[in-house]
């Protein structure tokens, strides 16, 4: 059995008048993430972790922000495509561990719904997904609510 680890990172600006989507869940907040797709930093970090573990490049390589077919698209669709690419290379996904860094809103009440959406998109158990959140203690662009950051690691495997 071959086991591989992947790491993903994503960051998006927060701007008034934009929806705030994290883990496929629309959060009620006065600012939202700005980007070409739905700017779901959590899902983007997971995509990069998966793609990296399978040596498939990164999310920007497969879903260019200059391609209009991806404008406004749900990042869960991108995640499904990433999972499909892994399966085509013979990999299965063991688990995901993700961390969000933002000042507000509070994430904990939304974690079960996020896990449900991500698990459905990846066709894995919710128990194989961990989502945590922290603040930046009001420091820097995160502390000023100018942006949101997500980190993710994954473990994938394939039979030799």
Short mmCIF file of C-alpha atoms in Angstrom, two decimals, residues 10 12 18-25 32-44 70-78:
data_model
loop_
_atom_site.label_atom_id
_atom_site.label_comp_id
_atom_site.label_asym_id
_atom_site.label_seq_id
_atom_site.Cartn_x
_atom_site.Cartn_y
_atom_site.Cartn_z
CA UNK A 10 -5.94 29.23 0.51
CA UNK A 12 -9.37 35.25 0.03
CA UNK A 18 -20.27 39.33 -1.18
CA UNK A 19 -21.65 36.01 0.07
CA UNK A 20 -19.57 34.14 2.64
CA UNK A 21 -19.42 30.45 1.74
CA UNK A 22 -17.35 28.07 3.86
CA UNK A 23 -17.54 24.32 3.43
CA UNK A 24 -20.52 24.78 1.14
CA UNK A 25 -22.44 26.63 3.88
CA UNK A 32 -17.98 37.70 2.30
CA UNK A 33 -15.07 36.13 0.46
CA UNK A 34 -14.21 37.59 -2.92
CA UNK A 35 -13.00 35.37 -5.75
CA UNK A 36 -13.62 33.94 -9.22
CA UNK A 37 -15.64 30.95 -8.00
CA UNK A 38 -17.69 31.10 -4.79
CA UNK A 39 -14.38 31.79 -2.96
CA UNK A 40 -14.84 28.92 -0.48
CA UNK A 41 -11.36 28.95 1.07
CA UNK A 42 -12.01 25.80 3.09
CA UNK A 43 -12.90 23.70 0.06
CA UNK A 44 -10.08 25.26 -1.97
CA UNK A 70 -15.58 28.47 -13.30
CA UNK A 71 -16.97 31.96 -12.53
CA UNK A 72 -19.29 31.78 -9.51
CA UNK A 73 -19.23 27.97 -9.46
CA UNK A 74 -19.73 26.08 -6.21
CA UNK A 75 -16.36 24.95 -4.94
CA UNK A 76 -18.01 21.66 -3.99
CA UNK A 77 -18.20 20.92 -7.74
CA UNK A 78 -14.47 21.59 -8.00
#
